CSV table of C-alpha atoms in Angstrom, one decimal:
chain,number,residue,atom,x,y,z
A,22,GLY,CA,-10.4,-51.8,39.6
A,23,GLY,CA,-12.6,-53.1,36.9
A,24,GLY,CA,-9.7,-53.4,34.4
A,25,LEU,CA,-9.4,-49.7,34.0
A,26,GLY,CA,-5.9,-49.4,35.3
A,27,ARG,CA,-4.6,-46.9,38.0
A,28,TRP,CA,-2.0,-44.3,38.5
A,29,GLY,CA,1.2,-45.4,40.3
A,30,PRO,CA,3.3,-43.3,42.7
A,31,VAL,CA,5.0,-40.1,41.5
A,32,ARG,CA,8.6,-40.6,40.3
A,33,ASP,CA,11.0,-37.7,41.0
A,34,TRP,CA,13.2,-37.3,37.9
A,35,PRO,CA,16.5,-35.5,38.2
A,36,VAL,CA,15.4,-33.4,35.1
A,37,ILE,CA,12.1,-32.3,33.7
A,38,PRO,CA,11.8,-34.7,30.8
A,39,VAL,CA,10.2,-32.5,28.1
A,40,GLY,CA,10.9,-35.4,25.7
A,41,ILE,CA,11.0,-39.2,26.6
A,42,PHE,CA,12.0,-42.2,24.5
A,43,HIS,CA,11.0,-45.8,25.4
A,44,LEU,CA,14.2,-47.6,24.7
A,45,ASP,CA,14.2,-51.2,23.4
A,46,ASP,CA,15.6,-52.5,26.7
A,47,GLY,CA,12.5,-51.2,28.6
A,48,ARG,CA,14.2,-48.1,30.1
A,49,LEU,CA,13.2,-44.5,29.5
A,50,LEU,CA,15.5,-41.8,28.1
A,51,GLY,CA,14.4,-38.3,29.1
A,52,TYR,CA,15.9,-35.0,28.2
A,53,ALA,CA,15.5,-31.4,29.4
A,54,ALA,CA,17.6,-28.5,28.1
A,55,LEU,CA,20.6,-26.4,29.2
A,56,GLN,CA,19.1,-26.5,32.7
A,57,GLU,CA,17.4,-29.5,34.3
A,58,ASN,CA,14.2,-27.5,34.9
A,59,HIS,CA,14.2,-24.7,32.4
A,60,PHE,CA,15.0,-24.1,28.7
A,61,VAL,CA,16.4,-20.6,29.3
A,62,ASP,CA,19.3,-19.5,31.4
A,63,GLY,CA,19.2,-15.8,32.0
A,64,GLY,CA,23.0,-15.7,32.5
A,65,VAL,CA,23.9,-17.5,29.3
A,66,PRO,CA,23.3,-16.0,25.9
A,67,GLU,CA,21.2,-18.3,23.6
A,68,THR,CA,24.2,-18.5,21.2
A,69,GLN,CA,26.1,-20.3,24.0
A,70,HIS,CA,23.5,-22.9,24.8
A,71,ASN,CA,25.4,-26.1,24.0
A,72,TYR,CA,24.5,-28.6,26.7
A,73,THR,CA,21.5,-30.9,27.5
A,74,GLN,CA,20.6,-32.4,30.8
A,75,ALA,CA,19.3,-35.9,30.3
A,76,ALA,CA,18.8,-39.1,32.3
A,77,ILE,CA,17.7,-42.8,31.9
A,78,TRP,CA,15.2,-44.3,34.3
A,79,ASN,CA,15.2,-48.0,34.9
A,80,PRO,CA,11.7,-48.9,36.1
A,81,ALA,CA,12.8,-52.3,37.4
A,82,THR,CA,15.1,-50.7,40.0
A,83,ASN,CA,13.5,-47.2,40.1
A,84,SER,CA,17.0,-45.8,39.5
A,85,PHE,CA,18.3,-43.0,37.3
A,86,THR,CA,21.6,-42.6,35.4
A,87,GLU,CA,22.7,-39.3,34.1
A,88,LYS,CA,23.2,-39.2,30.3
A,89,ASP,CA,23.9,-35.5,29.6
A,90,LEU,CA,24.8,-34.3,26.1
A,91,ASP,CA,27.7,-31.9,25.7
A,92,GLY,CA,27.9,-29.6,22.7
A,93,HIS,CA,24.2,-29.6,21.7
A,94,ASP,CA,21.1,-28.2,23.4
A,95,ILE,CA,18.3,-30.4,22.0
A,96,PHE,CA,15.4,-28.6,23.5
A,97,CYS,CA,12.5,-29.2,20.9
A,98,PRO,CA,14.5,-31.1,18.2
A,99,ALA,CA,13.4,-33.4,15.4
A,100,MET,CA,13.7,-36.8,17.0
A,101,ALA,CA,13.2,-40.4,15.8
A,102,PHE,CA,14.2,-44.0,16.4
A,103,LEU,CA,16.7,-45.4,13.9
A,104,PRO,CA,16.3,-49.0,12.6
A,105,ASN,CA,18.9,-50.3,15.0
A,106,GLY,CA,17.2,-48.7,18.1
A,107,ASP,CA,19.5,-45.7,18.4
A,108,VAL,CA,17.8,-42.3,19.0
A,109,PHE,CA,18.3,-39.5,16.5
A,110,ALA,CA,18.2,-35.8,17.6
A,111,GLY,CA,18.5,-33.1,15.0
A,112,GLY,CA,18.3,-29.4,15.6
A,113,GLY,CA,16.4,-27.8,18.5
A,114,GLY,CA,17.7,-25.7,21.3
A,115,ASN,CA,17.6,-22.0,20.5
A,116,ASP,CA,20.2,-20.0,18.6
A,117,GLY,CA,23.3,-22.0,17.5
A,118,ASN,CA,21.8,-25.5,17.8
A,119,SER,CA,19.1,-25.8,15.1
A,120,HIS,CA,21.7,-27.3,12.6
A,121,LYS,CA,23.3,-29.8,15.0
A,122,VAL,CA,22.9,-33.6,15.0
A,123,SER,CA,23.4,-36.0,17.9
A,124,VAL,CA,22.6,-39.7,18.2
A,125,PHE,CA,22.1,-41.7,21.4
A,126,GLU,CA,23.7,-45.1,20.7
A,127,MET,CA,22.1,-48.0,22.4
A,128,LYS,CA,25.2,-50.3,22.3
A,129,SER,CA,27.4,-47.9,24.2
A,130,LYS,CA,24.6,-46.0,26.0
A,131,THR,CA,26.3,-42.7,25.1
A,132,TRP,CA,25.7,-39.7,22.9
A,133,THR,CA,27.7,-39.1,19.7
A,134,ARG,CA,27.8,-35.7,17.9
A,135,TYR,CA,27.9,-35.6,14.1
A,136,PRO,CA,28.4,-32.8,11.5
A,137,ASP,CA,25.7,-30.3,11.1
A,138,MET,CA,22.7,-30.6,8.8
A,139,ASP,CA,22.5,-28.2,5.9
A,140,GLY,CA,19.5,-26.2,7.3
A,141,GLY,CA,18.2,-25.4,10.8
A,142,HIS,CA,15.3,-27.3,12.3
A,143,TRP,CA,13.9,-26.1,15.7
A,144,TYR,CA,10.6,-27.8,16.3
A,145,GLY,CA,11.1,-29.9,13.2
A,146,THR,CA,9.8,-33.4,12.5
A,147,GLY,CA,12.1,-36.4,11.9
A,148,LEU,CA,11.2,-39.7,10.3
A,149,SER,CA,13.3,-42.7,9.8
A,150,THR,CA,12.6,-44.6,6.6
A,151,ASP,CA,14.2,-47.9,5.5
A,152,SER,CA,17.2,-46.1,4.1
A,153,LYS,CA,17.6,-42.6,5.5
A,154,MET,CA,16.5,-39.9,7.9
A,155,VAL,CA,14.1,-37.3,6.7
A,156,VAL,CA,13.8,-33.9,8.5
A,157,ILE,CA,10.9,-31.6,7.7
A,158,GLU,CA,10.3,-28.0,8.6
A,159,GLY,CA,11.1,-26.3,11.9
A,160,VAL,CA,12.6,-22.8,12.5
A,161,ASP,CA,16.1,-21.8,11.5
A,162,LYS,CA,17.3,-19.9,14.6
A,163,LEU,CA,20.6,-19.1,12.9
A,164,GLN,CA,18.4,-16.9,10.6
A,165,GLY,CA,16.9,-15.1,13.5
A,166,GLY,CA,13.8,-17.2,13.5
A,167,GLN,CA,13.0,-16.1,9.9
A,168,ARG,CA,11.7,-18.4,7.2
A,169,PRO,CA,14.2,-18.2,4.3
A,170,ASP,CA,12.7,-19.9,1.2
A,171,GLU,CA,15.1,-22.8,1.3
A,172,LEU,CA,13.8,-23.9,4.7
A,173,TRP,CA,10.5,-25.0,3.2
A,174,ILE,CA,12.6,-27.7,1.5
A,175,PRO,CA,13.0,-30.9,3.4
A,176,GLU,CA,16.5,-32.6,3.7
A,177,VAL,CA,17.6,-36.2,4.0
A,178,SER,CA,20.7,-38.0,5.3
A,179,ASN,CA,23.1,-40.1,3.2
A,180,GLY,CA,21.8,-43.5,4.4
A,181,PHE,CA,22.4,-43.6,8.2
A,182,ASP,CA,26.0,-42.4,8.0
A,183,PHE,CA,25.6,-39.1,9.6
A,184,SER,CA,29.3,-38.2,9.0
A,185,LYS,CA,28.3,-37.6,5.4
A,186,PRO,CA,26.7,-34.3,4.1
A,187,TRP,CA,22.9,-33.9,4.1
A,188,LYS,CA,21.0,-33.3,0.9
A,189,ARG,CA,18.0,-31.0,0.3
A,190,LEU,CA,15.0,-32.1,-1.7
A,191,PRO,CA,14.2,-29.2,-4.1
A,192,GLY,CA,11.4,-31.1,-5.7
A,193,ALA,CA,9.6,-31.4,-2.4
A,194,ASP,CA,9.4,-27.6,-1.7
A,195,LEU,CA,6.5,-27.1,0.8
A,196,LYS,CA,6.2,-23.4,0.6
A,197,GLY,CA,2.6,-22.3,0.1
A,198,LYS,CA,1.4,-25.8,0.4
A,199,VAL,CA,1.1,-27.5,3.7
A,200,MET,CA,2.7,-25.7,6.6
A,201,ARG,CA,0.9,-22.6,7.9
A,202,ASN,CA,3.0,-23.0,11.0
A,203,PRO,CA,6.4,-24.8,10.8
A,204,TRP,CA,6.4,-26.3,14.3
A,205,TYR,CA,6.3,-30.1,14.4
A,206,PRO,CA,4.4,-30.8,11.1
A,207,GLN,CA,2.2,-33.9,11.5
A,208,SER,CA,4.0,-36.5,9.3
A,209,HIS,CA,3.4,-40.2,8.9
A,210,LEU,CA,5.5,-42.9,7.1
A,211,LEU,CA,3.5,-44.8,4.5
A,212,ARG,CA,4.1,-48.5,3.5
A,213,ASP,CA,5.8,-47.5,0.2
A,214,GLY,CA,8.3,-45.2,1.9
A,215,ARG,CA,6.5,-42.0,1.1
A,216,ILE,CA,5.3,-39.6,3.8
A,217,LEU,CA,1.8,-38.2,4.4
A,218,LEU,CA,1.8,-34.6,5.7
A,219,SER,CA,-1.5,-34.3,7.5
A,220,GLY,CA,-0.9,-30.9,9.2
A,221,THR,CA,-0.4,-28.2,10.4
A,222,SER,CA,-2.9,-26.8,7.9
A,223,ASN,CA,-6.2,-28.0,6.3
A,224,GLY,CA,-4.4,-29.3,3.2
A,225,MET,CA,-2.7,-32.7,3.2
A,226,TYR,CA,0.1,-33.8,0.9
A,227,VAL,CA,2.2,-36.9,0.1
A,228,MET,CA,5.9,-36.4,-0.1
A,229,ASP,CA,8.4,-38.7,-1.8
A,230,PRO,CA,11.9,-38.4,-0.3
A,231,GLU,CA,13.6,-40.2,-3.1
A,232,GLY,CA,15.8,-38.5,-5.8
A,233,SER,CA,15.3,-34.8,-5.7
A,234,GLY,CA,11.9,-35.3,-3.9
A,235,SER,CA,8.3,-34.6,-4.9
A,236,VAL,CA,5.1,-33.5,-3.3
A,237,SER,CA,1.5,-33.9,-4.4
A,238,PHE,CA,-1.9,-32.8,-3.0
A,239,ALA,CA,-3.9,-35.6,-1.2
A,240,GLY,CA,-7.0,-33.8,0.0
A,241,ASN,CA,-8.3,-31.6,2.9
A,242,ARG,CA,-8.7,-32.6,6.5
A,243,ASN,CA,-12.0,-30.8,6.7
A,244,LYS,CA,-13.9,-30.2,3.5
A,245,ASP,CA,-16.3,-27.8,5.2
A,246,ARG,CA,-13.8,-25.3,6.3
A,247,ASP,CA,-10.9,-23.3,4.9
A,248,GLU,CA,-9.1,-23.2,8.3
A,249,GLU,CA,-8.9,-26.5,10.1
A,250,GLU,CA,-7.8,-26.8,13.7
A,251,ALA,CA,-4.8,-28.8,12.7
A,252,TRP,CA,-2.4,-26.5,14.6
A,253,GLY,CA,-2.0,-27.9,18.2
A,254,ALA,CA,-3.9,-31.1,17.3
A,255,SER,CA,-2.9,-34.7,17.9
A,256,THR,CA,-2.8,-37.1,14.9
A,257,ILE,CA,-1.9,-40.7,15.6
A,258,MET,CA,-1.9,-43.8,13.4
A,259,TYR,CA,-3.9,-46.4,15.3
A,260,LYS,CA,-3.7,-49.1,12.6
A,261,PRO,CA,-2.1,-49.3,9.1
A,262,GLY,CA,-3.8,-46.7,6.9
A,263,ARG,CA,-5.9,-45.1,9.6
A,264,LEU,CA,-5.2,-41.9,11.5
A,265,LEU,CA,-7.2,-40.4,14.3
A,266,ALA,CA,-6.9,-36.6,14.4
A,267,PHE,CA,-8.5,-34.7,17.3
A,268,GLY,CA,-8.3,-31.4,19.3
A,269,GLY,CA,-6.3,-28.4,18.2
A,270,VAL,CA,-6.4,-24.6,18.3
A,271,GLU,CA,-8.7,-22.5,16.1
A,272,GLY,CA,-6.3,-20.6,13.8
A,273,TRP,CA,-2.6,-21.3,13.5
A,274,THR,CA,-1.1,-18.2,15.2
A,275,PRO,CA,0.5,-19.3,18.5
A,276,SER,CA,-1.6,-17.9,21.4
A,277,GLU,CA,-2.6,-19.2,24.8
A,278,ASN,CA,-5.9,-17.3,24.3
A,279,LYS,CA,-7.0,-19.1,21.1
A,280,PRO,CA,-10.1,-21.3,21.6
A,281,ARG,CA,-9.5,-25.1,21.7
A,282,THR,CA,-11.6,-27.6,19.9
A,283,SER,CA,-13.1,-31.0,20.7
A,284,LEU,CA,-13.5,-32.1,17.1
A,285,SER,CA,-12.2,-35.4,16.0
A,286,ARG,CA,-12.0,-37.2,12.6
A,287,VAL,CA,-10.5,-40.3,11.0
A,288,ILE,CA,-8.1,-40.0,8.0
A,289,GLU,CA,-8.2,-43.0,5.7
A,290,ILE,CA,-5.3,-43.8,3.4
A,291,ASP,CA,-5.8,-45.9,0.3
A,292,ALA,CA,-2.9,-48.4,0.3
A,293,ARG,CA,-3.1,-48.7,-3.5
A,294,ARG,CA,-3.4,-45.0,-4.1
A,295,PRO,CA,-1.8,-43.1,-1.1
A,296,ASN,CA,-2.7,-39.8,-2.8
A,297,ASN,CA,-6.4,-40.7,-2.4
A,298,VAL,CA,-6.9,-39.7,1.3
A,299,LYS,CA,-10.4,-39.5,2.7
A,300,THR,CA,-11.6,-38.1,6.0
A,301,ARG,CA,-14.8,-38.6,8.0
A,302,ALA,CA,-16.0,-36.9,11.2
A,303,ARG,CA,-16.1,-38.8,14.5
A,304,ALA,CA,-17.9,-38.1,17.7
A,305,SER,CA,-16.3,-35.1,19.5
A,306,MET,CA,-14.4,-35.4,22.7
A,307,HIS,CA,-16.0,-34.4,26.0
A,308,TYR,CA,-13.6,-31.6,26.4
A,309,ALA,CA,-11.9,-29.2,24.1
A,310,ARG,CA,-8.1,-29.7,24.0
A,311,GLY,CA,-5.0,-28.2,22.3
A,312,PHE,CA,-1.4,-29.3,22.4
A,313,GLN,CA,-2.3,-32.5,24.1
A,314,ASN,CA,-0.4,-35.8,24.0
A,315,ALA,CA,-1.8,-39.1,22.5
A,316,VAL,CA,-0.6,-42.6,23.3
A,317,LEU,CA,-1.5,-45.8,21.4
A,318,GLY,CA,-2.0,-48.7,23.8
A,319,PRO,CA,-1.3,-52.3,23.1
A,320,ASP,CA,-5.0,-52.9,22.7
A,321,GLY,CA,-5.3,-50.4,19.9
A,322,LYS,CA,-7.0,-47.8,22.0
A,323,VAL,CA,-5.8,-44.1,22.0
């Protein structure tokens, strides 16, 4: 009561939806991995993981429709909506899948596989601009989880024709700049088509995906610290030019034992000079959190 909302009944999905997309027809597309309830199958080598269990939920009828993807395990991919409402999935899914590309096409309600990307992106970030897909960071599992130098270089699609080869952006090499950990870099599309990289380290950068690419320093998230808790934090654009960043893990090395933080701050982007990014501290959360989700409501609240 009191306009605060309430939880509805539990919905039993046929898969554990580690990722969910709110489709433009009001239904939800959720995907798991090779198994419907686990991302590892002890009887199947990682190099043979080539299937994704997925389903669409229709909230109007409380019914599910299986929409499995054959040939591509998309567990932890770079994902994004395309301008026409289709869903892009690039990389993910353990050895042998981090180069693959699939698209869920809204018109046919089916998955389509496309030729591989140039590099591997497991836990990468995908952004759809007006003219292309940009994929940033992630781990190349075909390289045994190592970080070859070229994987610090983002790559872009040829328009939205995924049958054509992808192109690297050597001018936007991020090595030694922004990503202390390559998993899901916090990236935000700006009005002029450039991209603000606000994490996963203290330094923030603006990347231009045009031509051969470029990258320039835009300031620090926290001027009082060398090591900001950007790893495991949530950063969400709650209105044009304003980001809310909160929570995270102290230090960037993955560990369940690392302390979480309750810190929060606002990141302000100057529309006339996107490289001029300012931050200011906000009131801390009541509880320390790391690896949390954040949702922007229709009323502008997070």
